[in-house]
Coordinates of C-alpha atoms in Angstrom, one line a residue:
Chain A
M1 CA 3.2 -6.2 -9.7
E2 CA 2.2 -9.8 -8.6
I3 CA -0.9 -11.1 -8.4
D4 CA -1.5 -12.4 -4.6
P5 CA -2.7 -16.3 -5.5
F6 CA -5.8 -15.3 -3.7
I7 CA -7.2 -13.6 -6.6
F8 CA -6.0 -17.0 -8.5
R9 CA -8.3 -19.0 -6.3
L10 CA -11.1 -16.6 -6.1
S11 CA -11.3 -16.5 -10.0
I12 CA -11.4 -20.3 -10.2
F13 CA -14.6 -20.2 -7.2
I14 CA -16.6 -17.9 -9.1
L15 CA -16.2 -19.4 -12.6
S16 CA -17.2 -22.8 -10.5
I17 CA -20.2 -21.1 -9.8
F18 CA -21.3 -20.5 -13.1
V19 CA -20.2 -23.8 -14.7
G20 CA -22.5 -24.9 -11.7
Y21 CA -25.6 -22.8 -12.5
Y22 CA -25.1 -24.1 -16.2
V23 CA -24.5 -27.4 -15.7
V24 CA -27.1 -27.7 -12.8
W25 CA -30.0 -26.2 -15.4
S26 CA -29.3 -29.0 -17.8
V27 CA -30.3 -31.7 -15.3
T28 CA -33.8 -33.0 -16.0
P29 CA -35.9 -32.7 -13.2
S30 CA -36.3 -36.3 -12.7
L31 CA -33.0 -37.3 -11.7
H32 CA -32.9 -34.3 -8.9
T33 CA -32.6 -36.7 -6.0
P34 CA -29.6 -38.0 -7.4
L35 CA -28.7 -34.6 -8.0
M36 CA -28.7 -34.2 -4.6
S37 CA -27.3 -37.3 -2.9
V38 CA -24.1 -36.7 -5.4
T39 CA -23.8 -33.6 -4.4
N40 CA -23.1 -34.7 -1.2
A41 CA -21.2 -37.4 -2.2
I42 CA -18.8 -34.9 -4.1
S43 CA -19.0 -32.2 -1.5
S44 CA -17.0 -34.6 0.8
V45 CA -13.6 -34.5 -0.9
I46 CA -13.5 -32.2 2.4
I47 CA -11.9 -35.3 3.4
V48 CA -8.8 -33.8 1.4
G49 CA -8.4 -31.9 4.6
A50 CA -9.0 -34.2 7.3
I51 CA -6.3 -36.3 5.3
I52 CA -4.1 -33.6 5.8
A53 CA -4.8 -32.9 9.7
A54 CA -5.2 -36.1 10.6
L55 CA -1.2 -37.0 9.3
A56 CA 0.1 -33.5 10.5
G57 CA 2.4 -33.7 13.0
S58 CA 5.4 -36.0 14.2
S59 CA 4.9 -39.6 14.0
E60 CA 5.9 -40.6 17.5
K61 CA 2.3 -38.3 18.8
I62 CA -0.2 -39.8 16.2
F63 CA -3.3 -38.5 18.7
E64 CA -2.8 -35.3 19.6
T65 CA -5.9 -33.3 20.0
S66 CA -5.6 -31.9 16.0
N67 CA -5.2 -35.3 14.7
I68 CA -8.2 -36.9 16.5
F69 CA -10.4 -33.6 14.8
G70 CA -8.6 -34.6 11.3
F71 CA -9.4 -38.5 12.5
L72 CA -13.0 -37.7 13.0
A73 CA -13.3 -35.6 9.9
I74 CA -12.0 -38.9 7.5
V75 CA -14.8 -41.0 9.1
L76 CA -18.0 -38.7 8.4
A77 CA -16.6 -37.9 5.0
A78 CA -16.1 -41.9 4.5
V79 CA -19.2 -42.5 5.1
N80 CA -20.4 -39.8 3.3
I81 CA -18.4 -41.0 -0.4
F82 CA -18.9 -44.8 0.0
G83 CA -22.5 -44.0 1.2
G84 CA -23.4 -40.9 -1.4
F85 CA -21.9 -42.5 -4.5
L86 CA -22.9 -46.1 -4.0
V87 CA -26.8 -44.6 -3.2
T88 CA -26.6 -42.7 -6.0
Q89 CA -26.1 -45.8 -8.4
R90 CA -28.3 -47.9 -6.7
M91 CA -31.2 -45.2 -8.0
L92 CA -29.6 -44.7 -11.0
Q93 CA -29.8 -48.3 -12.0
M94 CA -33.9 -48.2 -11.5
Y95 CA -34.3 -45.6 -14.0
K96 CA -35.3 -47.3 -17.0
K97 CA -36.7 -46.7 -20.5
K98 CA -39.9 -48.3 -21.8
K99 CA -39.3 -52.1 -23.5
K100 CA -40.7 -51.6 -26.8
Chain B
M1 CA 5.1 -35.1 -5.0
T2 CA 5.7 -31.3 -5.7
A3 CA 3.0 -29.0 -4.9
N4 CA 2.2 -27.6 -8.6
L5 CA 1.6 -31.3 -9.6
S6 CA -0.9 -32.2 -7.0
A7 CA -2.4 -28.6 -7.5
L8 CA -2.5 -29.8 -11.5
F9 CA -4.4 -33.5 -10.3
Y10 CA -6.6 -31.6 -8.1
L11 CA -8.0 -29.4 -11.4
I12 CA -8.4 -32.8 -12.8
S13 CA -10.8 -34.6 -10.0
G14 CA -12.9 -31.0 -10.2
I15 CA -13.3 -31.3 -13.9
L16 CA -14.2 -34.9 -13.5
F17 CA -17.1 -33.9 -10.6
I18 CA -18.4 -31.3 -13.2
L19 CA -18.7 -34.1 -15.8
A20 CA -20.6 -36.3 -12.9
L21 CA -23.2 -33.6 -12.2
R22 CA -23.0 -32.9 -16.5
G23 CA -23.8 -36.5 -16.9
L24 CA -27.0 -36.5 -14.7
S25 CA -28.9 -34.5 -17.7
S26 CA -30.4 -37.5 -18.8
P27 CA -30.5 -40.9 -17.5
E28 CA -28.5 -42.5 -20.2
T29 CA -25.5 -40.6 -19.6
S30 CA -25.7 -40.6 -15.1
R31 CA -24.6 -44.0 -14.7
Q32 CA -21.3 -42.6 -16.8
G33 CA -21.5 -39.6 -14.8
N34 CA -21.3 -41.4 -11.3
Y35 CA -18.5 -43.4 -12.1
F36 CA -16.4 -39.7 -13.2
G37 CA -17.2 -38.6 -9.9
I38 CA -16.2 -41.7 -7.8
A39 CA -12.6 -41.4 -9.9
G40 CA -12.2 -37.9 -9.4
M41 CA -12.7 -38.3 -5.7
A42 CA -10.3 -41.4 -5.7
I43 CA -7.8 -39.4 -7.2
A44 CA -8.5 -36.4 -5.0
I45 CA -7.3 -38.6 -1.5
I46 CA -4.6 -40.8 -3.3
V47 CA -3.0 -37.1 -4.4
T48 CA -3.0 -35.9 -1.1
F49 CA -1.7 -39.4 0.5
L50 CA 1.1 -38.9 -2.2
S51 CA 1.6 -35.0 -1.4
V52 CA 1.8 -35.2 2.6
G53 CA 3.9 -38.2 1.7
N54 CA 3.5 -39.7 5.5
F55 CA 3.0 -43.3 5.5
G56 CA 4.1 -44.2 8.7
E57 CA 1.8 -45.4 11.5
G58 CA -0.6 -42.4 11.5
F59 CA -1.1 -43.6 7.5
I60 CA -2.2 -47.0 8.6
Y61 CA -4.8 -45.3 11.0
V62 CA -5.9 -42.8 8.1
I63 CA -7.1 -46.5 6.1
V64 CA -8.8 -47.9 9.1
F65 CA -10.4 -45.1 10.1
L66 CA -11.5 -44.8 6.1
I67 CA -12.7 -48.2 6.1
I68 CA -14.7 -47.9 9.1
G69 CA -16.5 -44.9 7.7
G70 CA -16.8 -46.7 4.6
S71 CA -18.7 -49.5 5.2
I72 CA -21.0 -47.5 7.5
G73 CA -21.8 -45.6 4.5
A74 CA -21.8 -48.7 2.1
F75 CA -23.7 -50.4 4.8
I76 CA -26.2 -47.2 4.3
A77 CA -26.9 -47.3 1.0
F78 CA -27.6 -50.8 0.7
R79 CA -30.2 -50.9 3.4
I80 CA -32.2 -47.5 3.0
P81 CA -35.1 -47.9 1.4
M82 CA -36.0 -45.2 -1.4
T83 CA -39.0 -43.5 0.8
A84 CA -36.5 -42.6 3.0
M85 CA -34.1 -41.0 1.1
P86 CA -35.4 -37.3 2.0
E87 CA -33.9 -37.9 5.8
L88 CA -31.0 -39.7 4.3
V89 CA -29.6 -37.0 2.5
A90 CA -30.4 -34.4 5.0
G91 CA -28.6 -36.8 7.4
F92 CA -25.4 -36.4 4.8
H93 CA -25.9 -32.9 4.7
S94 CA -25.1 -33.2 8.1
L95 CA -22.0 -34.9 8.3
V96 CA -20.8 -32.8 5.6
G97 CA -21.1 -30.0 7.9
L98 CA -19.6 -31.6 10.7
A99 CA -16.9 -32.4 9.0
A100 CA -15.9 -29.1 7.6
V101 CA -16.3 -27.8 11.5
F102 CA -13.9 -30.5 12.7
V103 CA -11.4 -29.5 9.3
A104 CA -11.5 -25.9 10.7
I105 CA -10.7 -26.8 14.2
S106 CA -7.9 -28.7 13.7
A107 CA -6.4 -26.1 11.0
F108 CA -7.0 -23.4 13.7
L109 CA -5.1 -25.9 16.7
K110 CA -2.6 -26.7 14.2
P111 CA -2.2 -23.9 11.6
E112 CA 1.9 -24.9 10.7
A113 CA 0.6 -28.3 9.2
F114 CA -1.5 -26.7 6.7
G115 CA 1.3 -23.9 6.0
L116 CA -1.0 -21.0 7.5
G117 CA 1.4 -19.5 10.0
N118 CA 1.9 -20.6 13.5
I119 CA -0.7 -20.4 16.6
G120 CA -1.7 -17.2 18.0
N121 CA -0.4 -16.0 14.0
I122 CA -2.4 -17.5 11.8
K123 CA -3.1 -15.6 8.3
L124 CA -5.5 -13.0 8.3
A125 CA -7.1 -14.4 5.0
S126 CA -6.8 -18.1 6.3
L127 CA -8.7 -17.3 9.8
I128 CA -11.1 -16.0 8.1
E129 CA -11.6 -18.6 5.6
M130 CA -11.7 -20.9 8.4
S131 CA -14.0 -19.4 10.2
L132 CA -16.7 -18.7 7.7
G133 CA -16.3 -22.8 6.6
A134 CA -16.5 -23.5 10.2
A135 CA -19.7 -21.1 10.9
I136 CA -21.4 -22.4 7.7
G137 CA -20.8 -26.0 8.5
A138 CA -21.7 -25.8 12.1
I139 CA -24.9 -24.4 10.6
T140 CA -25.5 -27.0 7.9
F141 CA -24.6 -29.7 10.5
S142 CA -27.4 -28.6 13.1
G143 CA -29.8 -27.6 10.8
S144 CA -30.0 -31.1 8.8
I145 CA -30.5 -32.7 12.3
I146 CA -33.4 -30.8 12.5
A147 CA -34.3 -31.5 9.2
F148 CA -33.5 -35.4 9.6
L149 CA -35.6 -35.0 12.6
K150 CA -38.4 -33.6 11.1
L151 CA -38.5 -36.1 7.7
R152 CA -38.4 -39.1 10.2
G153 CA -41.1 -37.9 12.1
I154 CA -38.9 -37.9 15.5
M155 CA -39.8 -34.3 15.6
S156 CA -43.4 -33.0 14.9
G157 CA -43.3 -31.2 10.8
S158 CA -45.5 -28.6 12.2
P159 CA -43.4 -25.0 12.1
I160 CA -42.6 -24.1 15.8
T161 CA -42.6 -20.6 15.9
F162 CA -42.1 -17.8 18.6
K163 CA -42.2 -14.1 19.4
G164 CA -39.1 -12.5 18.1
Q165 CA -37.3 -15.1 16.4
H166 CA -36.5 -13.6 13.7
I167 CA -34.5 -10.9 16.0
I168 CA -33.0 -13.2 17.7
N169 CA -31.5 -15.0 14.2
L170 CA -30.6 -11.5 13.1
F171 CA -29.0 -10.9 16.4
L172 CA -27.0 -14.1 16.2
G173 CA -25.8 -13.6 12.8
L174 CA -24.2 -10.3 13.6
M175 CA -22.7 -11.3 16.9
I176 CA -21.3 -14.4 14.3
I177 CA -19.7 -11.2 11.9
G178 CA -18.9 -9.2 15.0
L179 CA -16.9 -12.4 16.3
I180 CA -15.1 -13.6 13.4
F181 CA -13.9 -9.7 13.2
Y182 CA -12.3 -9.8 17.2
L183 CA -10.6 -13.2 16.4
C184 CA -9.0 -11.6 13.2
I185 CA -7.6 -9.2 16.0
S186 CA -7.0 -11.1 19.1
Q187 CA -6.7 -15.1 18.0
S188 CA -8.0 -16.3 20.9
N189 CA -9.1 -19.5 21.3
N190 CA -12.7 -19.2 22.7
I191 CA -13.9 -16.7 20.3
F192 CA -13.3 -19.2 17.6
W193 CA -15.3 -21.8 19.8
S194 CA -17.9 -18.9 20.1
I195 CA -18.1 -18.9 16.8
V196 CA -18.5 -22.5 16.4
M197 CA -21.4 -23.1 19.1
I198 CA -23.6 -20.1 18.4
S199 CA -23.8 -21.2 14.4
F200 CA -24.5 -24.5 15.7
L201 CA -27.4 -22.3 17.6
I202 CA -28.1 -20.5 14.2
G203 CA -28.6 -23.6 12.6
I204 CA -31.4 -25.0 14.8
L205 CA -33.3 -21.6 14.9
L206 CA -32.8 -21.3 11.3
I207 CA -35.2 -25.0 10.9
I208 CA -37.5 -25.2 13.3
P209 CA -39.9 -22.6 12.2
I210 CA -40.0 -24.0 8.7
G211 CA -43.0 -26.9 8.4
G212 CA -42.9 -30.3 6.4
A213 CA -44.0 -29.5 3.4
D214 CA -41.4 -27.1 2.8
M215 CA -39.0 -29.0 3.4
P216 CA -37.9 -29.6 -0.2
V217 CA -36.6 -25.8 -0.3
V218 CA -34.7 -26.8 3.2
I219 CA -33.3 -29.9 2.3
S220 CA -32.3 -27.9 -1.3
M221 CA -30.9 -25.0 0.9
L222 CA -28.7 -27.4 3.1
N223 CA -27.4 -28.3 0.0
S224 CA -26.2 -25.0 -0.6
Y225 CA -24.4 -24.5 2.4
S226 CA -22.8 -27.7 2.6
G227 CA -21.1 -26.7 -0.6
W228 CA -20.2 -22.8 0.6
A229 CA -18.6 -24.7 3.6
A230 CA -16.7 -27.2 1.9
A231 CA -15.5 -24.0 -0.2
G232 CA -14.7 -22.1 3.0
I233 CA -12.3 -24.6 3.7
G234 CA -11.0 -25.1 0.2
F235 CA -10.2 -21.6 0.4
T236 CA -8.1 -21.7 4.0
L237 CA -6.3 -25.0 2.8
E238 CA -5.7 -23.7 -1.2
N239 CA -7.2 -26.5 -2.3
T240 CA -8.5 -26.7 -6.3
A241 CA -10.0 -29.5 -5.9
L242 CA -12.7 -28.2 -2.8
I243 CA -13.0 -25.0 -4.6
I244 CA -14.3 -26.1 -7.1
T245 CA -16.4 -28.7 -5.5
G246 CA -17.7 -26.3 -3.1
A247 CA -18.8 -23.6 -6.0
L248 CA -20.6 -26.3 -8.1
V249 CA -22.4 -27.7 -4.6
G250 CA -23.4 -24.7 -3.5
S251 CA -24.8 -22.9 -6.9
S252 CA -26.8 -26.2 -7.5
G253 CA -28.4 -26.1 -4.1
A254 CA -29.3 -22.7 -4.8
I255 CA -31.3 -23.5 -8.2
L256 CA -32.9 -26.5 -6.5
S257 CA -34.4 -24.5 -3.8
Y258 CA -35.2 -21.7 -6.3
I259 CA -36.9 -24.4 -8.3
M260 CA -38.4 -25.0 -5.7
C261 CA -39.9 -21.9 -4.2
K262 CA -41.1 -21.0 -8.0
G263 CA -43.3 -24.3 -7.4
M264 CA -44.9 -23.1 -4.8
N265 CA -45.0 -19.3 -6.3
R266 CA -43.5 -18.5 -2.9
S267 CA -40.1 -16.3 -1.9
F268 CA -37.6 -17.7 -0.7
F269 CA -37.3 -15.5 2.3
N270 CA -41.2 -16.4 2.7
V271 CA -40.3 -20.4 3.4
I272 CA -37.1 -19.6 5.5
L273 CA -39.3 -17.2 7.5
G274 CA -42.2 -19.9 8.7
G275 CA -44.6 -21.9 7.6
W276 CA -47.8 -21.6 6.1
G277 CA -49.9 -22.7 8.7
A278 CA -48.9 -19.5 10.7
T279 CA -50.5 -17.1 7.8
D280 CA -53.9 -19.1 6.9
Q281 CA -56.5 -18.0 8.3
S282 CA -59.5 -17.0 5.6
S283 CA -60.7 -19.9 3.8
N284 CA -60.0 -22.8 6.3
T285 CA -62.9 -22.2 8.4
K286 CA -65.6 -20.4 6.7
S287 CA -66.5 -23.4 4.1
K288 CA -66.7 -26.0 6.4
E289 CA -70.2 -26.9 6.4
Q290 CA -71.2 -30.1 4.2
K291 CA -71.3 -29.6 0.7
P292 CA -72.3 -32.6 -1.6
V293 CA -69.3 -34.5 -2.2
K294 CA -69.8 -38.3 -4.6
S295 CA -67.5 -41.0 -2.8
G296 CA -67.3 -44.4 -4.2
N297 CA -65.6 -47.5 -4.2
A298 CA -63.0 -49.9 -5.8
D299 CA -65.1 -51.4 -8.4
D300 CA -66.5 -48.0 -9.8
A301 CA -63.3 -46.6 -9.8
A302 CA -61.7 -49.9 -12.0
F303 CA -64.8 -49.6 -14.2
L304 CA -64.0 -45.9 -15.1
M305 CA -60.6 -46.6 -15.6
K306 CA -61.1 -50.2 -17.9
N307 CA -63.4 -47.9 -20.0
A308 CA -61.2 -45.1 -20.4
S309 CA -58.5 -44.3 -23.2
S310 CA -56.4 -42.3 -21.3
V311 CA -55.2 -42.1 -17.7
I312 CA -53.1 -39.7 -15.9
I313 CA -52.2 -40.6 -12.7
V314 CA -50.6 -37.6 -9.8
P315 CA -49.1 -39.3 -7.3
G316 CA -47.9 -36.7 -4.0
Y317 CA -46.5 -37.2 -1.0
G318 CA -49.2 -39.9 0.4
M319 CA -47.9 -42.3 -1.9
A320 CA -44.7 -42.2 -0.3
V321 CA -46.4 -42.3 3.6
A322 CA -48.6 -45.1 2.2
Q323 CA -45.4 -47.2 0.1
A324 CA -47.6 -47.5 -3.1
Q325 CA -45.6 -47.1 -5.7
H326 CA -45.6 -50.9 -6.2
A327 CA -49.5 -51.4 -6.1
L328 CA -49.6 -48.7 -8.2
R329 CA -47.5 -50.0 -11.2
E330 CA -49.5 -53.3 -10.8
M331 CA -52.3 -51.4 -11.4
V332 CA -51.0 -49.2 -14.3
D333 CA -50.1 -52.6 -15.9
A334 CA -53.1 -54.1 -15.5
L335 CA -54.8 -50.9 -17.5
K336 CA -52.4 -50.8 -20.0
K337 CA -53.0 -54.6 -21.0
N338 CA -56.5 -52.8 -21.6
G339 CA -55.5 -50.9 -23.8
V340 CA -55.8 -47.8 -21.9
K341 CA -52.9 -45.2 -22.3
V342 CA -51.7 -44.3 -19.0
S343 CA -49.0 -41.3 -18.2
Y344 CA -47.6 -40.1 -15.0
A345 CA -47.7 -35.8 -13.6
I346 CA -45.0 -35.1 -11.4
H347 CA -45.4 -31.8 -9.7
P348 CA -42.3 -29.9 -8.8
V349 CA -42.9 -29.8 -5.1
A350 CA -44.5 -33.2 -4.9
G351 CA -43.1 -35.3 -1.9
R352 CA -40.5 -33.9 0.8
M353 CA -37.5 -33.2 -1.7
P354 CA -36.5 -32.7 -5.4
G355 CA -37.3 -35.8 -7.6
H356 CA -38.5 -37.5 -4.9
M357 CA -41.6 -39.0 -6.7
N358 CA -39.3 -39.6 -9.7
V359 CA -37.2 -42.2 -7.7
L360 CA -40.2 -43.9 -6.0
L361 CA -41.6 -44.4 -9.6
A362 CA -38.7 -45.7 -11.0
E363 CA -38.3 -48.2 -8.1
A364 CA -41.1 -49.6 -8.7
N365 CA -39.9 -50.1 -12.1
V366 CA -42.2 -47.5 -14.0
P367 CA -40.4 -46.4 -17.2
Y368 CA -39.0 -42.5 -16.8
D369 CA -40.4 -42.0 -20.5
E370 CA -43.7 -42.0 -18.9
V371 CA -43.1 -39.6 -16.2
F372 CA -44.0 -36.1 -17.2
E373 CA -43.2 -32.6 -15.4
L374 CA -46.0 -30.4 -14.7
E375 CA -45.4 -27.9 -17.8
E376 CA -45.2 -31.3 -20.4
I377 CA -48.3 -32.7 -19.4
N378 CA -50.5 -29.7 -18.3
N379 CA -52.4 -29.4 -21.5
D380 CA -53.2 -32.9 -21.6
F381 CA -56.0 -33.2 -18.6
A382 CA -58.1 -31.6 -21.5
N383 CA -58.2 -34.3 -23.4
C384 CA -57.9 -37.1 -20.7
D385 CA -60.5 -39.0 -19.5
V386 CA -59.9 -39.9 -15.8
A387 CA -56.9 -38.6 -13.5
Y388 CA -55.9 -40.6 -10.7
V389 CA -54.5 -38.4 -7.6
I390 CA -53.1 -40.7 -5.4
G391 CA -51.9 -38.4 -2.4
A392 CA -51.3 -35.2 -3.8
N393 CA -54.0 -32.7 -2.5
D394 CA -52.9 -28.9 -2.6
V395 CA -50.9 -29.1 -6.1
T396 CA -54.5 -30.2 -7.4
N397 CA -56.2 -27.4 -6.1
P398 CA -58.3 -25.2 -8.5
V399 CA -58.5 -22.2 -5.6
A400 CA -54.9 -21.6 -6.6
K401 CA -56.3 -20.0 -9.8
S402 CA -59.8 -18.6 -8.9
D403 CA -59.2 -17.0 -5.6
P404 CA -56.5 -14.6 -4.9
Q405 CA -57.7 -14.7 -1.2
S406 CA -55.9 -18.0 -1.1
P407 CA -52.7 -18.7 0.4
I408 CA -51.7 -20.7 -2.5
Y409 CA -53.0 -18.5 -5.1
G410 CA -50.8 -18.3 -8.3
M411 CA -49.0 -21.8 -7.4
P412 CA -49.0 -23.6 -10.5
V413 CA -51.1 -26.3 -10.4
L414 CA -51.8 -29.6 -12.4
D415 CA -55.1 -28.8 -14.2
V416 CA -56.8 -32.2 -13.2
E417 CA -60.1 -30.6 -13.1
K418 CA -60.1 -30.7 -16.4
S419 CA -60.3 -34.0 -17.3
K420 CA -63.4 -35.7 -17.9
S421 CA -63.5 -37.0 -14.4
V422 CA -61.2 -38.0 -11.5
L423 CA -60.6 -40.5 -9.2
F424 CA -58.9 -38.8 -5.5
V425 CA -57.9 -41.2 -3.4
K426 CA -57.7 -39.5 0.2
R427 CA -58.1 -40.8 3.7
S428 CA -60.6 -38.2 4.6
L429 CA -61.8 -34.5 3.1
S430 CA -59.2 -32.8 5.7
S431 CA -57.2 -30.4 4.1
G432 CA -53.9 -30.3 2.9
Y433 CA -50.9 -29.1 4.2
A434 CA -51.4 -25.6 3.1
G435 CA -54.5 -25.9 5.4
I436 CA -56.8 -25.4 3.1
D437 CA -60.0 -27.1 1.1
N438 CA -59.6 -28.9 -2.0
D439 CA -62.3 -27.2 -4.2
L440 CA -62.0 -30.5 -6.6
F441 CA -63.7 -32.5 -3.6
Y442 CA -66.7 -31.5 -4.6
R443 CA -66.6 -31.0 -8.2
D444 CA -69.6 -33.0 -10.0
N445 CA -66.8 -34.8 -11.7
T446 CA -64.8 -35.7 -8.9
L447 CA -64.8 -39.3 -7.6
M448 CA -63.8 -39.9 -3.7
L449 CA -62.3 -43.2 -3.2
F450 CA -61.9 -43.1 0.7
S451 CA -59.3 -45.2 1.6
D452 CA -55.4 -45.8 2.6
A453 CA -53.3 -44.9 -1.1
K454 CA -51.9 -48.7 -1.2
K455 CA -55.0 -50.5 0.1
M456 CA -57.4 -48.5 -3.0
T457 CA -55.1 -49.0 -5.4
E458 CA -54.4 -52.9 -4.4
E459 CA -58.0 -53.4 -4.8
I460 CA -58.5 -51.5 -8.2
V461 CA -56.0 -54.2 -9.3
K462 CA -58.6 -56.9 -7.6
S463 CA -61.5 -55.5 -9.4
L464 CA -60.1 -54.6 -13.3

C-alpha cells in the first residue's frame, strides 16, 4: 500500500517541531529579541505562496481577484523579509565583547 | 524546474533557516546565522519563480511589489529606535498573519493554480488546512494589531475586561470549528469569509484583557501563532520550506512564552485570561500609611558608588521609557575609572519583550559579557556593595519570597535587598504594575532617588 504524501509532510512538520525545540532552547537569553525578529523574517517565507497566487492564471488577466490578494501578500511579506532581516542585523551588530 | 528538484531546494532553505536560529546560541555566531537566513529566503524565492516559470508581464509586477514592500521594510528597519522594538515585532507579526490570510483566500478563490482541485470541489484536506491557516493568520493579525496599539501607547495598556468575556471567546472558538466542518461539506464562499471574520474578532477579544506588563507573553504567543499559520499554509501548498519554518517559529514562540510565564511564576492560562490588576485586593490598601523612607540626591548616590568595590545595575522597563541606557553607560564608565567592578542583572520579564533590556544595553555599547541573567548573578548580590535599581520594581520585591498572600508570591526575584545598600531610582513611591507595594522602599539599606531615570543618572555622572 502506498503512503499518502500528507503523512510525509506531517512527519517533516513534527520532526521540525522537535528540531525547533532543541535549537531554541540553546539560544542565549540575551539574544531573545533578535530571535523574535529573525523568526519573524523567516516566517515570511509565506511569500512563496503569495508569488504562486500572484502569478496564477492566464497572462491576459493579470489582476483577477485571487491575483490581487497574492500581490498584496507579496508586499506584506516583503516588508517583513527585508525589515526583519535588516533589523536583526542591526541589533546583532551592537552586541560586542568587552575590549581587553 | 521539476517539482522534485524544487522540493529539494525548499528543503535546503528550510535547513538554512534552522542554521539561522542555531547561530543565535552565541553573539559571535549570530551574524553568520542571519546570513544563512537571508540565503535560505533568497533560495526559496528564486526557486518559486523558476518552478512557476511565468516570466510574463505578471512577473514584472511581482518584482515591483517585492521592491515596494522591501523598501518599506528596509526604511523601517533602519529608522526604528531600539526602544520601539516590542511594537515593531508586534507590527511585523500582524503582517505575517495578514499575508497568510491573503494567501489562503487566494488559494480558496483559485484552487486550480495551487493544484488543490476546482472551485466548489476543493480537496478535503486542503480545505481544512487552508481554513485553519486563514483562521490562525487572522487571529495573529488582529491580536498583533491590538498588542501593537497597546505597546505604542495609542491604546491604554491596562486590561479591558467585561463580563462573560471568556464564554464569548469559547463560543466563537467552537463556532469556527463548526464552520470549518460546514465548509468542508458545502464549499461555500460565505462560510469561508465568516471563518476569516470571526477569527479577526477572536484575535481582538483575546488580547484586550491582557495588561501592559504581560506583553512579553503576548508577543511570544503571537510569534508562535504566526508560525502555526505559516505551517497551515505550508500544508495547503505542499511546500516543505513553509512547513519547516512554520514548525520552527511555532515552537520558538511557544518556548519563549513558557520562559516568560516561568519568569512571572504564572501559568500560561492565568496570563491569557486576564491581568493582575483585576485580581489584586489584599496588599494594596492596608499598608498605605506613611512608613519611613530614606531619600537622597545624586551626590549621595555618587558618593556611595564611588566608594564601593562592586556595583550591580538592575534595569527595567522604566529605563526603556526614559531612554536612560546611554546615560547609564556613561555612569558605569566613570565608575570603572574609579576601579569599581560593575555588572548588570537582567530579570527574564524585565521590559516588554524577551531580551528587551539586553538589546538596549547593547545599543548603549555595554559589552554583553558584563550582562547576566537572574540565575547567573543572584548569588552575587550578597557580596555586592551597591545595587542600582533603575526602572525596575516588581522584579526586585522581596515580598515574592516572604508573603504567601501576595499575588506575586513565588515569582523569581532579584535578591537586591541582600546587597549592602540599594539605590532605587523611581519617580514616586507608587506601586508597580502588579499593584503591590514594594517592601524594598522601606528597608534601612535602601536610599530612594526620586527623579526621572535619565535625569538622575546624568546628575550622578556629573557629580562623579
